[in-house]
Short mmCIF file of C-alpha atoms and ligand atoms in Angstrom, two decimals:
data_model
loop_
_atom_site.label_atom_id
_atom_site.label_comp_id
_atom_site.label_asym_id
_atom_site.label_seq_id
_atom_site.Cartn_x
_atom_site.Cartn_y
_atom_site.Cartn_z
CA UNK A 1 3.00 4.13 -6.84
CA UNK A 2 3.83 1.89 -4.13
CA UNK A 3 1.32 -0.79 -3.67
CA UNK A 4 0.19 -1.82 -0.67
CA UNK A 5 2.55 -4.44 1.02
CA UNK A 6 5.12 -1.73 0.68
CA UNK A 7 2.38 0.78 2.25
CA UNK A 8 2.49 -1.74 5.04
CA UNK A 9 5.89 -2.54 5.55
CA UNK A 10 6.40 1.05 6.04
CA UNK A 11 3.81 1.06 8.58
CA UNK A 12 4.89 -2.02 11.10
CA UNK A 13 8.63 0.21 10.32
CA UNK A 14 6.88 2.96 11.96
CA UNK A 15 4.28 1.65 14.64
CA UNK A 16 7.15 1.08 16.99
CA UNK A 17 8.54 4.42 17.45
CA UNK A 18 4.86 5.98 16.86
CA UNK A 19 2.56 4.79 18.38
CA UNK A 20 2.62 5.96 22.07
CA UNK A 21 4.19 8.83 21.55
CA UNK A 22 3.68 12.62 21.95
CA UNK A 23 4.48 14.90 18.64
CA UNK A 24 6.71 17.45 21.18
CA UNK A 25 6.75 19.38 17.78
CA UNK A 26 5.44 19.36 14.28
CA UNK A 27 7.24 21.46 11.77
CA UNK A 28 6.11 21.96 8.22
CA UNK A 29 9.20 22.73 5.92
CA UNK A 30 6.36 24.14 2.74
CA UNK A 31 2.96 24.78 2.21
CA UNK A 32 1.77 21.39 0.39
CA UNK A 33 2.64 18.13 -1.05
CA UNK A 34 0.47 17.20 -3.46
CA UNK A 35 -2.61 19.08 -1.89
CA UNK A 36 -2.07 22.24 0.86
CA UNK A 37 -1.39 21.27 3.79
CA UNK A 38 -4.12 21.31 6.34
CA UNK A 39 -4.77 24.83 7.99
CA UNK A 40 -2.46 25.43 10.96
CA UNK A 41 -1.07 21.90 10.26
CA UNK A 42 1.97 21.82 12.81
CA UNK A 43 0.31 23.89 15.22
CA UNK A 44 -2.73 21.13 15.42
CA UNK A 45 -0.41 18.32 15.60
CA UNK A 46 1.99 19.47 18.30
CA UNK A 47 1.49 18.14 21.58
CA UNK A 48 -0.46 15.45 20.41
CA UNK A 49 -0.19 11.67 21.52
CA UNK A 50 -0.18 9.01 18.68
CA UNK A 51 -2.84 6.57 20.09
CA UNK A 52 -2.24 4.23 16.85
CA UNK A 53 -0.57 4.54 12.94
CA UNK A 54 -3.37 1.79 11.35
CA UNK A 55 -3.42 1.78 7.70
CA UNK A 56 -6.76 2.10 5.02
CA UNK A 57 -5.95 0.72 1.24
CA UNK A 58 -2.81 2.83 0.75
CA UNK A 59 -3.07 5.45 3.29
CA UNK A 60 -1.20 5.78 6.64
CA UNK A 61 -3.29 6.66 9.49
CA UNK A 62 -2.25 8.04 12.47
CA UNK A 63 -5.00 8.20 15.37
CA UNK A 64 -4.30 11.41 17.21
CA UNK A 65 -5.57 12.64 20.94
CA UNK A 66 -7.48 15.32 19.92
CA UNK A 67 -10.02 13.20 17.68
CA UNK A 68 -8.47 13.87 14.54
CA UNK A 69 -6.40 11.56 12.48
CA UNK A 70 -3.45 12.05 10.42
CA UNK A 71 -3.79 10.82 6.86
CA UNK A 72 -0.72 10.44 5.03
CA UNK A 73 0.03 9.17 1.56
CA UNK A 74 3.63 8.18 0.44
CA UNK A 75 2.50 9.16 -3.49
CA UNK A 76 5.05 8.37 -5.98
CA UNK A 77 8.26 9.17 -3.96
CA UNK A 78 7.21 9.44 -0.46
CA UNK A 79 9.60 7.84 2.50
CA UNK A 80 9.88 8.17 6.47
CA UNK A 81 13.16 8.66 8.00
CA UNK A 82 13.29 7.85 11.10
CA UNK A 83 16.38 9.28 13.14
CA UNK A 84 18.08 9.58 16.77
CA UNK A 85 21.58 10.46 18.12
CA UNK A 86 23.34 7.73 18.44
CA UNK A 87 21.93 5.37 16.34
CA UNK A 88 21.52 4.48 12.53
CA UNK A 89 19.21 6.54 10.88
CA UNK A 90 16.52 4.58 9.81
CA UNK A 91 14.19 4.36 6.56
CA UNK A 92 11.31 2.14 7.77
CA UNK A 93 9.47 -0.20 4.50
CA UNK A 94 10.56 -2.67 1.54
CA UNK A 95 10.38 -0.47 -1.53
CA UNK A 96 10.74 -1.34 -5.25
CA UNK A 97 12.55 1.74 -5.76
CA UNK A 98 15.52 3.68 -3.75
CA UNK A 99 14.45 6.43 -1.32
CA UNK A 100 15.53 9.47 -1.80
CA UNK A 101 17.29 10.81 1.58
CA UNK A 102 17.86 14.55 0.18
CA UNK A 103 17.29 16.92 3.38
CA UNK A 104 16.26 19.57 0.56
CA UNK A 105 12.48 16.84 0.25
CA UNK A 106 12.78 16.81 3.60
CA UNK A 107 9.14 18.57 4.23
CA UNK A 108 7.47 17.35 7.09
CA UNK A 109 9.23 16.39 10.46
CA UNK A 110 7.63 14.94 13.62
CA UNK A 111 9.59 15.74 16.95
CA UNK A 112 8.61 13.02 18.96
CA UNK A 113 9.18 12.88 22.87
CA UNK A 114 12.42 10.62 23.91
CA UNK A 115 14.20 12.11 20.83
CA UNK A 116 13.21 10.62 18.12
CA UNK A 117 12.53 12.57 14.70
CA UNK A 118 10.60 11.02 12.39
CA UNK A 119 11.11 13.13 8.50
CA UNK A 120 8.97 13.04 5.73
CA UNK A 121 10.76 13.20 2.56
CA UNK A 122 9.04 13.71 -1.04
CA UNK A 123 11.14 14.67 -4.00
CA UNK A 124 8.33 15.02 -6.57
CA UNK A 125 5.76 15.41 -3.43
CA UNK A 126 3.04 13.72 -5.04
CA UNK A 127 2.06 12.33 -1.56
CA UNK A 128 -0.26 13.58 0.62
CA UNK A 129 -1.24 14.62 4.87
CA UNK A 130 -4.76 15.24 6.10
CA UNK A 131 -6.09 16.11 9.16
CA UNK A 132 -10.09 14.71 9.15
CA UNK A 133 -11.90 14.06 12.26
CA UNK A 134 -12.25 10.64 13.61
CA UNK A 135 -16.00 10.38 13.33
CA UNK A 136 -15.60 11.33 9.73
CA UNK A 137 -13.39 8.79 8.16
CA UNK A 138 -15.35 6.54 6.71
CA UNK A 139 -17.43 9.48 5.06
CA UNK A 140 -14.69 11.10 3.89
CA UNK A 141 -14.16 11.28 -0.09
CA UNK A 142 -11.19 9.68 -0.17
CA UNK A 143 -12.61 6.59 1.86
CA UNK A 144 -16.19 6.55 1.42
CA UNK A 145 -16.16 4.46 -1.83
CA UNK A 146 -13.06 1.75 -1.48
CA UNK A 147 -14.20 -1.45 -0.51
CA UNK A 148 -12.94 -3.98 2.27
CA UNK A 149 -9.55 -4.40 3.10
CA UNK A 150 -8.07 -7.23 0.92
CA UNK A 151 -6.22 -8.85 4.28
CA UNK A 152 -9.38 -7.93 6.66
CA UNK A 153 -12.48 -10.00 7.98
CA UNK A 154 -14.78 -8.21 5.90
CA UNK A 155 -13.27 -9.40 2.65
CA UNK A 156 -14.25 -12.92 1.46
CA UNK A 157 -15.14 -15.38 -1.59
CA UNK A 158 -18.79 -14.05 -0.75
CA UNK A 159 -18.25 -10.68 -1.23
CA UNK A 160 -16.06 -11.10 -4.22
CA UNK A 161 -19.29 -12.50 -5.76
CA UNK A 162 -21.48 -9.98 -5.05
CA UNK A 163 -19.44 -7.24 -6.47
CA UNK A 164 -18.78 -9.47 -9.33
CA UNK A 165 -22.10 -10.43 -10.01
CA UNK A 166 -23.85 -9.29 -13.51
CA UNK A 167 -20.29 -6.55 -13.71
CA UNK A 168 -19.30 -7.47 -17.78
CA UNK A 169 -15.49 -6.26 -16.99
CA UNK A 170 -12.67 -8.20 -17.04
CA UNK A 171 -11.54 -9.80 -13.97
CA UNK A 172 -8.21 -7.51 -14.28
CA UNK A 173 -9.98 -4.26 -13.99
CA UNK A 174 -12.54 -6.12 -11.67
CA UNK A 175 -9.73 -6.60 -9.51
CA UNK A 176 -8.06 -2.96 -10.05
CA UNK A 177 -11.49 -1.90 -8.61
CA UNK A 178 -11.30 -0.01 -5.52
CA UNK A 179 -14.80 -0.08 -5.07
CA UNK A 180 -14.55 -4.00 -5.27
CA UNK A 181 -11.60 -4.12 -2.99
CA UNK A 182 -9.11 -1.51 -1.20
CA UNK A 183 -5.86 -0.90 -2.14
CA UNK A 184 -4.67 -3.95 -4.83
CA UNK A 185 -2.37 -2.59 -7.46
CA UNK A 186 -1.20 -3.85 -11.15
CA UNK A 187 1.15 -6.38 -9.51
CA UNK A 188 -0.43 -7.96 -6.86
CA UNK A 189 -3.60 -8.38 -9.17
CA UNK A 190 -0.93 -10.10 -11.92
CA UNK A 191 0.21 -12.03 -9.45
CA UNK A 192 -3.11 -13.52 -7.32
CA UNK A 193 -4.60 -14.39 -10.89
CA UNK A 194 -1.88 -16.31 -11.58
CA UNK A 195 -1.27 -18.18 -8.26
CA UNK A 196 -5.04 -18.79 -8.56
CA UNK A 197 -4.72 -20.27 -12.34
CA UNK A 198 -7.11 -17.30 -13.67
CA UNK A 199 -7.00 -15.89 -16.97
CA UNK A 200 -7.07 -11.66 -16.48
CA UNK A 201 -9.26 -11.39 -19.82
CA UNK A 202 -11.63 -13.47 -18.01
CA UNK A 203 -15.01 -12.03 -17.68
CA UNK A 204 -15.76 -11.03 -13.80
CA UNK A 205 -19.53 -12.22 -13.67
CA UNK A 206 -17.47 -15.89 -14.16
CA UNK A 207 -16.90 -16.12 -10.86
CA UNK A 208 -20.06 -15.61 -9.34
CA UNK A 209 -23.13 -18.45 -9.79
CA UNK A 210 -26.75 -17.26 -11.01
CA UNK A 211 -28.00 -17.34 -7.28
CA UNK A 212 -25.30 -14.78 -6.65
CA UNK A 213 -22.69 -17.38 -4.59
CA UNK A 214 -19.27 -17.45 -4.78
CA UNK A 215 -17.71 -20.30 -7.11
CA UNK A 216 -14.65 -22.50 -6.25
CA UNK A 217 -12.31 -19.88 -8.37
CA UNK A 218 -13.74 -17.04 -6.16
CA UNK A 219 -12.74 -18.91 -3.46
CA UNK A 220 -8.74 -19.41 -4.71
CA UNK A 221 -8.44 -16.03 -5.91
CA UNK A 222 -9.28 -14.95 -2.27
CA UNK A 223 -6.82 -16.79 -0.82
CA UNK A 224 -4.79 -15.95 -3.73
CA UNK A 225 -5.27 -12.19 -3.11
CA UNK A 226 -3.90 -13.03 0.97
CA UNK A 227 -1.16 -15.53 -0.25
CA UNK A 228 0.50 -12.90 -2.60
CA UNK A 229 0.36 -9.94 -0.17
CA UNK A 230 1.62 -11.49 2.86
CA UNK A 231 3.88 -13.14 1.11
CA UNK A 232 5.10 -9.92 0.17
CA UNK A 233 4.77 -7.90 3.51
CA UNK A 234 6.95 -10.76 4.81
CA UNK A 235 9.39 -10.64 2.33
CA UNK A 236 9.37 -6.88 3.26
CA UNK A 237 9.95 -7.39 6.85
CA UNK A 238 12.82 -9.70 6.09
CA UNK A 239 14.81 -7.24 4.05
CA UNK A 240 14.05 -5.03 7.30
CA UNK A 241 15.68 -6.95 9.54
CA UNK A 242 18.56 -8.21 7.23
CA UNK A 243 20.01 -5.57 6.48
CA UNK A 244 18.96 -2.91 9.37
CA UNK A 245 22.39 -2.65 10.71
CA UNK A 246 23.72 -3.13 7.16
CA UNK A 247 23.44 0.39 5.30
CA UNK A 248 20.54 2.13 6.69
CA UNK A 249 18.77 2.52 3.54
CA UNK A 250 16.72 -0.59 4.01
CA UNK A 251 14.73 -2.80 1.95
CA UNK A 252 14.19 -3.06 -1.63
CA UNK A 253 11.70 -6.02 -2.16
CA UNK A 254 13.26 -8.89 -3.64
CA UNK A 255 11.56 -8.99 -7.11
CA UNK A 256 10.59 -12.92 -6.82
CA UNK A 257 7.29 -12.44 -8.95
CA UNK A 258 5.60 -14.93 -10.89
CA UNK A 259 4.77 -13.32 -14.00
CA UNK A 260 4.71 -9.91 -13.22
CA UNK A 261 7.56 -8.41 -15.48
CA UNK A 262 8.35 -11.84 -16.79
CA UNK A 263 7.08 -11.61 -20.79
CA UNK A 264 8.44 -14.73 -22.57
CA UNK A 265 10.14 -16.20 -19.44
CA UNK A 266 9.27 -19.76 -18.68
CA UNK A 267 5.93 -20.50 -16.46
CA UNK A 268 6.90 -21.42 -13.13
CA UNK A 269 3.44 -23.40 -12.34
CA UNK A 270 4.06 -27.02 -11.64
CA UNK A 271 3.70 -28.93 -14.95
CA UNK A 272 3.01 -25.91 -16.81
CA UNK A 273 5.31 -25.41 -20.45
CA UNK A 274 3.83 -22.11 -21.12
CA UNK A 275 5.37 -19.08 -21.22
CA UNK A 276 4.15 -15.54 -19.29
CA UNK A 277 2.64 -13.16 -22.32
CA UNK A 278 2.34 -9.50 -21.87
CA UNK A 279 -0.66 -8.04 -23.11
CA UNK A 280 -1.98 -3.85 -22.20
CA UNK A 281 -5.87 -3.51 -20.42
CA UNK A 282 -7.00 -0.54 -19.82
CA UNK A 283 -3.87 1.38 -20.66
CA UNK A 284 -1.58 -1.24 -18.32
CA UNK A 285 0.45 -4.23 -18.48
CA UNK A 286 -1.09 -7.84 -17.85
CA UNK A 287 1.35 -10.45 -17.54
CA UNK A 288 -0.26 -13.83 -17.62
CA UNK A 289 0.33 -17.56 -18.38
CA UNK A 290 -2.04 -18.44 -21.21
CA UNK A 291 -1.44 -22.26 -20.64
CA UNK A 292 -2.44 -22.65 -17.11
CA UNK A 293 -4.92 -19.52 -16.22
CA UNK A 294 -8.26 -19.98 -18.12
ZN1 LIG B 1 1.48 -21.56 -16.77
#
């Protein structure tokens, strides 16, 4: 699954040739991706103007003219292409993984006016496109439940606390939590407990007082949570511009983690002589400094 600084490195790829732009034609190469497609799919999304392509935990979302918006889901092996005569073709996002570019997963296209074509490709099409009406977003079942935005205003030390408060789960699965907050994955979570010296097997309540405030380690795992995501969407958007002209197929993140998939490698906290441990909760891997997150 792509998590979702990739999510959003594929989305500032995309805003640019998006957003503004009238879908002169939709084509739909099948009938679904992971789900059907919605009824009369192309037909509903030609001729319409992309207003804005915002993004909600892991989800794409294109605001359309006609009051609906376009929901899209990369899945497992999702990728845009974007493409115009005369120049490089394009494939916009940092991604862990290689994109397939395989014109036989190409499935959705999006003629957009001045000439640009932007392709969806999805070789085990475990991603997803909805059409759902503007006013219903935020009742919709795949939104109505996920909690703030991990880089947005409405996510803070406070709110961490609430949703932690009394909740006897680890702070790992507290974390994994959609409900808690939108759209972290297994290595971002890794990662923000250890920049914020926090053991994973720790319990969640922890980090709440009894009166229900935030305590000082809520606090640094907030920032944590924004340090280790932008870091990431930045080290995204450099691979994006380094090598744009290079090959096309752009940007693999860098793997620069700090203990995510790096069991018995040295601990790279200042002062710290322990080493990263892997241990599985809740059917994943936890990679964690035992030394310096308590
Ligand atoms: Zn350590």
């Amino acid at each position: 699954m792509p998590e979702l600084p990739e999510v959003e490195t594929v989305r500032r790829g995309l805003a640019p040739v998006m957003e503004g732009k009238r879908i002169d034609e939709a084509i739909a190469r099948r009938p679904d991706l992971r789900w059907p497609l919605p009824e009369r799919f192309a037909e509903r999304l030609t001729g319409r103007r992309i207003l804005g392509l915002g993004r909600r935990a892991k989800y794409l979302m294109a605001d359309l003219d006609s009051e609906e918006v376009l929901i899209m889901h990369l899945g497992m092996s999702g990728s845009f292409r974007i493409e115009q005569a005369g120049w490089d073709t394009l494939v916009p996002g940092a991604f862990a993984l290689p994109r397939s570019k395989l014109e036989a997963h190409d499935h959705v296209v999006f003629r957009l006016e001045g000439g640009v074509e932007v392709v969806y490709n999805d070789p085990r099409r475990f991603g997803a496109m909805l059409l759902v009406p503007r006013a219903e977003i935020e009742t919709h079942p795949l939104f109505r439940a996920i909690g703030p935005e991990p880089l947005g205003n409405a996510f803070d030390a406070a709110i961490l606390a609430a949703a932690f408060q009394g909740r006897k789960t680890t702070l790992k699965a507290g974390l994994l939590d959609q409900k808690v907050v939108a759209g972290l994955g297994n290595i971002y979570v890794c990662e923000a407990l250890h920049r914020a010296h926090l053991s994973p097997l720790r319990l969640a309540a922890t980090l709440t007082t009894p009166k229900g405030r935030p305590t000082r380690q809520a606090v640094a795992l907030v920032d944590s949570i924004r340090l280790v995501l932008n870091d990431a969407i930045m080290a995204g958007g450099s691979t994006l511009r380094d090598h744009a002209q290079v090959d096309g197929t752009l940007g693999y993140f860098q793997h620069n983690f700090r203990a995510y998939d790096r069991e018995d490698a040295p601990c790279v906290t200042p002062g710290c002589e322990g080493v990263i441990n892997r241990l599985v909760q809740n059917g994943r891997s936890t990679f964690y400094c035992p030394s310096c997150q308590k």
